[in-house]
Amino acid sequence: MTPLATLDTPRPVLVIGGLDPTTGAGITADCAAVVSLGAHPLAVLTASTAQNTHAVTNSWPVTATQLREQIMTLLAEWQPAAIKIGLIPNSETASCLVDIFASANTLPPLVVDPVCVSSSGSVLSTASKDDWMQLLQLSTVCTPNHREALHLSGADTISAAIARLSEVAQAVLLTGTDSSSGDCITHHLYRNTVSGSQSHEFVVQRQVGHYHGSGCALASAIATHLALGLELESAISTALADVERWMALAFLPSTSSQQKILRHQ
Ligand code: PLP
């Protein structure tokens, strides 16, 4: 099927991930981010969760059959201009995604946010290192924080982790939120190009407080800017400015809430 592309047709961005009923993270937050940046979200569910800003109390993965049918039905009509993958609950769903995207004729920019553990400490994925590595191999950029980079690579140090992840992924954006202290946070982009490997630093102001879903928002904003035609480094710096704006507008849902919810405006 040929997509109808006119000047006012919004670019479709496919987000694949879990449902966080707070819309702090997960696919409803991804959709809010994509819409606020002027693109059209397509959303595919990998798992439902029960959570609030204190804890994830339960989660229920979809089956590989359900996941495949959601994606194949969409792809029969739509051509996503970028794809963002977030929560992958287990090996079954990871293999299904690898199988679908490895056999695609063309793949748009693919952003993988390797969500393993929530900021409230709950394990969100039982997918193995091998599962993640196979997916990273297909990615344009992956966005691990320090803890995720160590977990995915099995390395003992962050430099060894980056070396291993860079062998697999075209680009690694190592986010610094969980490692930097002080007023600034430094995110590092490591990328393999035809002229060799390059690295680039992005320094942002640390915002006071605890936020739910900031990593998720960053990855969906990067995917949206890639869909809108920006090159990777500009997509990342523009997305960091978006997240800064959404964090500045964040709110606490109740007086006892542990984390602020971003407002995607
Ligand atoms: N729940 C879902 C469905 C998510 O996708 C994520 C992260 O992307 C989380 C929870 C955890 O978010 P956070 O690490 O900000 O707590």
mmCIF file of C-alpha atoms and ligand atoms in Angstrom:
data_model
loop_
_atom_site.group_PDB
_atom_site.id
_atom_site.type_symbol
_atom_site.label_atom_id
_atom_site.label_comp_id
_atom_site.label_asym_id
_atom_site.label_seq_id
_atom_site.Cartn_x
_atom_site.Cartn_y
_atom_site.Cartn_z
ATOM 1 C CA MET A 1 0.000 0.000 0.000
ATOM 2 C CA THR A 2 1.405 3.433 -0.927
ATOM 3 C CA PRO A 3 1.172 5.991 1.898
ATOM 4 C CA LEU A 4 -0.670 9.225 1.146
ATOM 5 C CA ALA A 5 1.945 11.874 1.855
ATOM 6 C CA THR A 6 0.766 15.454 1.496
ATOM 7 C CA LEU A 7 2.296 18.522 3.081
ATOM 8 C CA ASP A 8 -0.137 18.440 5.977
ATOM 9 C CA THR A 9 0.074 14.671 6.596
ATOM 10 C CA PRO A 10 1.798 14.265 9.976
ATOM 11 C CA ARG A 11 4.799 11.949 10.117
ATOM 12 C CA PRO A 12 3.884 8.668 11.818
ATOM 13 C CA VAL A 13 6.105 7.585 14.727
ATOM 14 C CA LEU A 14 5.617 4.027 15.979
ATOM 15 C CA VAL A 15 6.081 3.607 19.722
ATOM 16 C CA ILE A 16 6.305 0.072 21.097
ATOM 17 C CA GLY A 17 6.258 -0.368 24.861
ATOM 18 C CA GLY A 18 4.360 -0.888 28.076
ATOM 19 C CA LEU A 19 1.286 0.826 29.455
ATOM 20 C CA ASP A 20 2.006 2.935 32.535
ATOM 21 C CA PRO A 21 -1.447 4.066 33.701
ATOM 22 C CA THR A 22 0.026 7.274 35.191
ATOM 23 C CA THR A 23 1.166 8.434 31.705
ATOM 24 C CA GLY A 24 4.446 9.317 33.399
ATOM 25 C CA ALA A 25 6.263 6.733 31.251
ATOM 26 C CA GLY A 26 5.274 4.052 28.734
ATOM 27 C CA ILE A 27 3.348 4.323 25.496
ATOM 28 C CA THR A 28 0.756 6.877 26.609
ATOM 29 C CA ALA A 29 3.610 9.230 27.593
ATOM 30 C CA ASP A 30 5.371 8.429 24.293
ATOM 31 C CA CYS A 31 2.186 9.390 22.417
ATOM 32 C CA ALA A 32 1.914 12.668 24.348
ATOM 33 C CA ALA A 33 5.532 13.498 23.477
ATOM 34 C CA VAL A 34 5.099 12.624 19.791
ATOM 35 C CA VAL A 35 1.891 14.693 19.482
ATOM 36 C CA SER A 36 3.415 17.698 21.222
ATOM 37 C CA LEU A 37 6.265 17.699 18.668
ATOM 38 C CA GLY A 38 3.872 17.673 15.714
ATOM 39 C CA ALA A 39 3.993 14.035 14.587
ATOM 40 C CA HIS A 40 1.363 11.276 14.695
ATOM 41 C CA PRO A 41 1.805 8.427 17.210
ATOM 42 C CA LEU A 42 1.154 4.778 16.385
ATOM 43 C CA ALA A 43 1.188 2.733 19.601
ATOM 44 C CA VAL A 44 1.793 -0.985 20.090
ATOM 45 C CA LEU A 45 1.521 -2.564 23.543
ATOM 46 C CA THR A 46 4.130 -4.998 24.927
ATOM 47 C CA ALA A 47 2.799 -5.196 28.511
ATOM 48 C CA SER A 48 0.254 -3.702 30.871
ATOM 49 C CA THR A 49 1.474 -2.611 34.279
ATOM 50 C CA ALA A 50 -0.099 -1.604 37.581
ATOM 51 C CA GLN A 51 1.871 1.309 38.996
ATOM 52 C CA ASN A 52 1.861 4.720 40.585
ATOM 53 C CA THR A 53 4.752 7.033 41.413
ATOM 54 C CA HIS A 54 5.668 4.846 44.424
ATOM 55 C CA ALA A 55 5.988 1.425 42.798
ATOM 56 C CA VAL A 56 5.208 -0.930 39.942
ATOM 57 C CA THR A 57 3.069 -3.542 41.706
ATOM 58 C CA ASN A 58 2.449 -5.900 38.793
ATOM 59 C CA SER A 59 2.821 -6.349 35.051
ATOM 60 C CA TRP A 60 1.310 -8.581 32.397
ATOM 61 C CA PRO A 61 3.151 -9.107 29.099
ATOM 62 C CA VAL A 62 1.262 -9.531 25.832
ATOM 63 C CA THR A 63 2.037 -12.736 23.933
ATOM 64 C CA ALA A 64 4.329 -12.771 20.901
ATOM 65 C CA THR A 65 1.285 -13.588 18.751
ATOM 66 C CA GLN A 66 -0.576 -10.511 20.025
ATOM 67 C CA LEU A 67 2.504 -8.343 19.555
ATOM 68 C CA ARG A 68 3.112 -9.586 16.002
ATOM 69 C CA GLU A 69 -0.497 -9.054 14.962
ATOM 70 C CA GLN A 70 -0.587 -5.495 16.318
ATOM 71 C CA ILE A 71 2.564 -4.585 14.368
ATOM 72 C CA MET A 72 1.807 -6.447 11.131
ATOM 73 C CA THR A 73 -1.713 -4.987 10.915
ATOM 74 C CA LEU A 74 -0.321 -1.472 11.300
ATOM 75 C CA LEU A 75 2.532 -2.019 8.835
ATOM 76 C CA ALA A 76 0.094 -3.272 6.194
ATOM 77 C CA GLU A 77 -1.155 0.322 5.939
ATOM 78 C CA TRP A 78 1.329 2.685 7.604
ATOM 79 C CA GLN A 79 4.987 3.455 6.991
ATOM 80 C CA PRO A 80 6.439 4.764 10.264
ATOM 81 C CA ALA A 81 9.022 7.522 9.787
ATOM 82 C CA ALA A 82 10.740 6.373 12.996
ATOM 83 C CA ILE A 83 10.261 3.689 15.636
ATOM 84 C CA LYS A 84 10.858 3.864 19.367
ATOM 85 C CA ILE A 85 11.037 0.682 21.447
ATOM 86 C CA GLY A 86 10.749 0.933 25.234
ATOM 87 C CA LEU A 87 9.713 -1.786 27.671
ATOM 88 C CA ILE A 88 10.242 -5.341 26.388
ATOM 89 C CA PRO A 89 8.954 -7.585 29.145
ATOM 90 C CA ASN A 90 10.606 -10.917 28.235
ATOM 91 C CA SER A 91 12.553 -13.002 25.695
ATOM 92 C CA GLU A 92 9.432 -14.020 23.809
ATOM 93 C CA THR A 93 8.476 -10.420 22.969
ATOM 94 C CA ALA A 94 12.121 -9.444 22.291
ATOM 95 C CA SER A 95 12.565 -12.302 19.768
ATOM 96 C CA CYS A 96 9.299 -11.375 18.089
ATOM 97 C CA LEU A 97 10.489 -7.761 17.569
ATOM 98 C CA VAL A 98 13.904 -8.889 16.307
ATOM 99 C CA ASP A 99 12.261 -11.307 13.905
ATOM 100 C CA ILE A 100 9.901 -8.639 12.492
ATOM 101 C CA PHE A 101 12.441 -5.827 12.160
ATOM 102 C CA ALA A 102 15.411 -7.943 11.010
ATOM 103 C CA SER A 103 13.364 -9.178 8.070
ATOM 104 C CA ALA A 104 11.939 -5.750 7.105
ATOM 105 C CA ASN A 105 13.006 -4.541 3.634
ATOM 106 C CA THR A 106 13.699 -1.059 4.926
ATOM 107 C CA LEU A 107 13.814 0.105 8.506
ATOM 108 C CA PRO A 108 13.257 3.756 9.489
ATOM 109 C CA PRO A 109 15.413 5.223 12.299
ATOM 110 C CA LEU A 110 14.995 2.942 15.317
ATOM 111 C CA VAL A 111 15.529 4.252 18.865
ATOM 112 C CA VAL A 112 15.842 1.594 21.568
ATOM 113 C CA ASP A 113 15.420 2.662 25.195
ATOM 114 C CA PRO A 114 16.543 -0.465 27.072
ATOM 115 C CA VAL A 115 14.186 -0.234 30.047
ATOM 116 C CA CYS A 116 15.247 -2.872 32.582
ATOM 117 C CA VAL A 117 14.439 -1.512 36.061
ATOM 118 C CA SER A 118 12.079 1.354 36.978
ATOM 119 C CA SER A 119 13.397 4.358 38.891
ATOM 120 C CA SER A 120 11.288 3.079 41.821
ATOM 121 C CA GLY A 121 13.393 -0.137 41.747
ATOM 122 C CA SER A 122 11.082 -2.705 40.097
ATOM 123 C CA VAL A 123 12.464 -5.163 37.548
ATOM 124 C CA LEU A 124 10.509 -4.507 34.343
ATOM 125 C CA SER A 125 12.174 -6.898 31.900
ATOM 126 C CA THR A 126 13.387 -10.484 32.043
ATOM 127 C CA ALA A 127 14.752 -10.294 28.468
ATOM 128 C CA SER A 128 18.345 -11.598 28.381
ATOM 129 C CA LYS A 129 21.489 -9.685 27.395
ATOM 130 C CA ASP A 130 21.473 -11.616 24.104
ATOM 131 C CA ASP A 131 17.892 -10.554 23.382
ATOM 132 C CA TRP A 132 18.772 -6.893 23.937
ATOM 133 C CA MET A 133 21.976 -7.181 21.894
ATOM 134 C CA GLN A 134 20.066 -8.560 18.910
ATOM 135 C CA LEU A 135 17.712 -5.612 19.074
ATOM 136 C CA LEU A 136 20.533 -3.092 19.556
ATOM 137 C CA GLN A 137 22.103 -4.450 16.375
ATOM 138 C CA LEU A 138 19.094 -3.115 14.459
ATOM 139 C CA SER A 139 19.003 0.241 16.226
ATOM 140 C CA THR A 140 20.040 3.679 14.979
ATOM 141 C CA VAL A 141 20.688 4.725 18.562
ATOM 142 C CA CYS A 142 20.146 3.165 21.985
ATOM 143 C CA THR A 143 19.746 5.243 25.131
ATOM 144 C CA PRO A 144 20.911 3.312 28.223
ATOM 145 C CA ASN A 145 21.644 4.996 31.541
ATOM 146 C CA HIS A 146 24.777 3.820 33.369
ATOM 147 C CA ARG A 147 23.018 1.029 35.249
ATOM 148 C CA GLU A 148 21.407 -0.281 32.041
ATOM 149 C CA ALA A 149 24.694 -0.076 30.095
ATOM 150 C CA LEU A 150 26.446 -2.224 32.728
ATOM 151 C CA HIS A 151 23.546 -4.667 32.911
ATOM 152 C CA LEU A 152 23.160 -5.103 29.128
ATOM 153 C CA SER A 153 26.864 -5.494 28.411
ATOM 154 C CA GLY A 154 27.730 -7.620 31.447
ATOM 155 C CA ALA A 155 30.840 -5.396 31.804
ATOM 156 C CA ASP A 156 32.365 -4.291 35.124
ATOM 157 C CA THR A 157 33.231 -0.751 34.133
ATOM 158 C CA ILE A 158 31.365 1.860 32.152
ATOM 159 C CA SER A 159 34.157 2.183 29.561
ATOM 160 C CA ALA A 160 34.100 -1.586 28.946
ATOM 161 C CA ALA A 161 30.301 -1.416 28.716
ATOM 162 C CA ILE A 162 30.461 1.328 26.071
ATOM 163 C CA ALA A 163 33.102 -0.582 24.111
ATOM 164 C CA ARG A 164 30.839 -3.652 24.012
ATOM 165 C CA LEU A 165 27.612 -1.791 23.219
ATOM 166 C CA SER A 166 29.369 0.221 20.482
ATOM 167 C CA GLU A 167 30.428 -3.014 18.781
ATOM 168 C CA VAL A 168 26.745 -3.816 18.374
ATOM 169 C CA ALA A 169 24.782 -0.556 18.014
ATOM 170 C CA GLN A 170 25.454 2.210 15.449
ATOM 171 C CA ALA A 171 25.258 4.802 18.221
ATOM 172 C CA VAL A 172 24.998 4.728 22.013
ATOM 173 C CA LEU A 173 23.648 7.701 23.955
ATOM 174 C CA LEU A 174 24.810 7.020 27.511
ATOM 175 C CA THR A 175 22.500 9.126 29.648
ATOM 176 C CA GLY A 176 24.061 10.574 32.779
ATOM 177 C CA THR A 177 21.026 11.184 34.988
ATOM 178 C CA ASP A 178 21.854 8.236 37.274
ATOM 179 C CA SER A 179 25.585 8.956 37.493
ATOM 180 C CA SER A 180 26.364 12.661 37.522
ATOM 181 C CA SER A 181 26.166 14.668 40.708
ATOM 182 C CA GLY A 182 26.168 18.444 41.018
ATOM 183 C CA ASP A 183 24.310 21.073 39.050
ATOM 184 C CA CYS A 184 24.898 19.578 35.594
ATOM 185 C CA ILE A 185 24.238 16.243 33.907
ATOM 186 C CA THR A 186 26.449 15.057 31.057
ATOM 187 C CA HIS A 187 25.089 12.685 28.420
ATOM 188 C CA HIS A 188 27.639 11.073 26.054
ATOM 189 C CA LEU A 189 26.975 10.042 22.475
ATOM 190 C CA TYR A 190 29.309 7.379 21.047
ATOM 191 C CA ARG A 191 28.819 6.636 17.379
ATOM 192 C CA ASN A 192 30.406 4.574 14.629
ATOM 193 C CA THR A 193 30.718 6.472 11.359
ATOM 194 C CA VAL A 194 32.494 5.764 8.063
ATOM 195 C CA SER A 195 35.379 7.919 9.282
ATOM 196 C CA GLY A 196 35.736 6.020 12.577
ATOM 197 C CA SER A 197 34.235 6.295 16.044
ATOM 198 C CA GLN A 198 33.213 9.685 17.406
ATOM 199 C CA SER A 199 31.965 10.919 20.745
ATOM 200 C CA HIS A 200 30.023 14.002 21.699
ATOM 201 C CA GLU A 201 28.965 15.455 25.065
ATOM 202 C CA PHE A 202 25.644 17.101 25.870
ATOM 203 C CA VAL A 203 25.604 19.025 29.149
ATOM 204 C CA VAL A 204 22.250 19.989 30.684
ATOM 205 C CA GLN A 205 21.216 21.653 33.943
ATOM 206 C CA ARG A 206 20.082 19.211 36.645
ATOM 207 C CA GLN A 207 16.486 19.926 37.662
ATOM 208 C CA VAL A 208 15.549 19.669 41.322
ATOM 209 C CA GLY A 209 13.349 16.717 42.350
ATOM 210 C CA HIS A 210 12.599 13.191 41.165
ATOM 211 C CA TYR A 211 10.926 12.673 37.817
ATOM 212 C CA HIS A 212 9.083 9.684 36.408
ATOM 213 C CA GLY A 213 9.620 8.815 32.745
ATOM 214 C CA SER A 214 12.298 11.338 31.765
ATOM 215 C CA GLY A 215 14.321 8.633 29.950
ATOM 216 C CA CYS A 216 11.214 7.501 28.126
ATOM 217 C CA ALA A 217 10.406 11.093 27.081
ATOM 218 C CA LEU A 218 13.950 11.652 25.808
ATOM 219 C CA ALA A 219 13.901 8.529 23.610
ATOM 220 C CA SER A 220 10.474 9.355 22.131
ATOM 221 C CA ALA A 221 11.510 12.961 21.430
ATOM 222 C CA ILE A 222 14.695 11.739 19.694
ATOM 223 C CA ALA A 223 12.632 9.314 17.563
ATOM 224 C CA THR A 224 10.200 12.106 16.647
ATOM 225 C CA HIS A 225 12.965 14.514 15.618
ATOM 226 C CA LEU A 226 14.589 11.776 13.516
ATOM 227 C CA ALA A 227 11.177 11.182 11.906
ATOM 228 C CA LEU A 228 10.955 14.913 11.172
ATOM 229 C CA GLY A 229 14.303 14.737 9.365
ATOM 230 C CA LEU A 230 16.903 15.932 11.875
ATOM 231 C CA GLU A 231 20.337 14.329 11.903
ATOM 232 C CA LEU A 232 21.149 12.323 15.075
ATOM 233 C CA GLU A 233 23.162 14.931 17.038
ATOM 234 C CA SER A 234 20.611 17.690 16.378
ATOM 235 C CA ALA A 235 17.747 15.292 17.173
ATOM 236 C CA ILE A 236 19.373 14.583 20.552
ATOM 237 C CA SER A 237 20.108 18.198 21.470
ATOM 238 C CA THR A 238 16.602 19.300 20.430
ATOM 239 C CA ALA A 239 15.076 16.391 22.392
ATOM 240 C CA LEU A 240 17.099 17.321 25.496
ATOM 241 C CA ALA A 241 15.684 20.861 25.301
ATOM 242 C CA ASP A 242 12.143 19.398 24.957
ATOM 243 C CA VAL A 243 12.609 17.204 28.037
ATOM 244 C CA GLU A 244 13.987 20.162 30.000
ATOM 245 C CA ARG A 245 10.819 22.120 29.110
ATOM 246 C CA TRP A 246 8.522 19.185 30.030
ATOM 247 C CA MET A 247 10.376 18.732 33.338
ATOM 248 C CA ALA A 248 10.050 22.424 34.156
ATOM 249 C CA LEU A 249 6.258 21.984 33.765
ATOM 250 C CA ALA A 250 6.122 18.698 35.736
ATOM 251 C CA PHE A 251 3.694 18.241 38.610
ATOM 252 C CA LEU A 252 3.210 16.052 41.688
ATOM 253 C CA PRO A 253 -0.111 14.168 41.519
ATOM 254 C CA SER A 254 -0.578 14.152 45.321
ATOM 255 C CA THR A 255 1.172 15.421 48.444
ATOM 256 C CA SER A 256 2.601 11.934 49.127
ATOM 257 C CA SER A 257 3.812 11.327 45.545
ATOM 258 C CA GLN A 258 7.443 10.277 45.155
ATOM 259 C CA GLN A 259 8.036 11.540 41.627
ATOM 260 C CA LYS A 260 6.883 14.332 39.360
ATOM 261 C CA ILE A 261 5.022 13.598 36.137
ATOM 262 C CA LEU A 262 6.257 15.399 33.016
ATOM 263 C CA ARG A 263 3.830 17.628 31.116
ATOM 264 C CA HIS A 264 4.417 17.311 27.367
ATOM 265 C CA GLN A 265 3.584 20.789 26.107
HETATM 266 N N1 PLP B 1 6.656 1.626 33.198
HETATM 267 C C1 PLP B 1 6.780 1.615 31.866
HETATM 268 C C2 PLP B 1 5.670 1.015 31.060
HETATM 269 C C3 PLP B 1 7.921 2.151 31.274
HETATM 270 O O1 PLP B 1 8.055 2.132 29.936
HETATM 271 C C4 PLP B 1 8.940 2.716 32.085
HETATM 272 C C5 PLP B 1 10.129 3.321 31.493
HETATM 273 O O2 PLP B 1 10.231 3.558 30.299
HETATM 274 C C6 PLP B 1 8.757 2.719 33.455
HETATM 275 C C7 PLP B 1 7.614 2.159 33.968
HETATM 276 C C8 PLP B 1 9.789 3.264 34.382
HETATM 277 O O3 PLP B 1 9.938 4.616 34.268
HETATM 278 P P1 PLP B 1 10.898 5.306 35.331
HETATM 279 O O4 PLP B 1 12.232 4.640 35.168
HETATM 280 O O5 PLP B 1 10.935 6.731 34.992
HETATM 281 O O6 PLP B 1 10.323 5.007 36.662
#
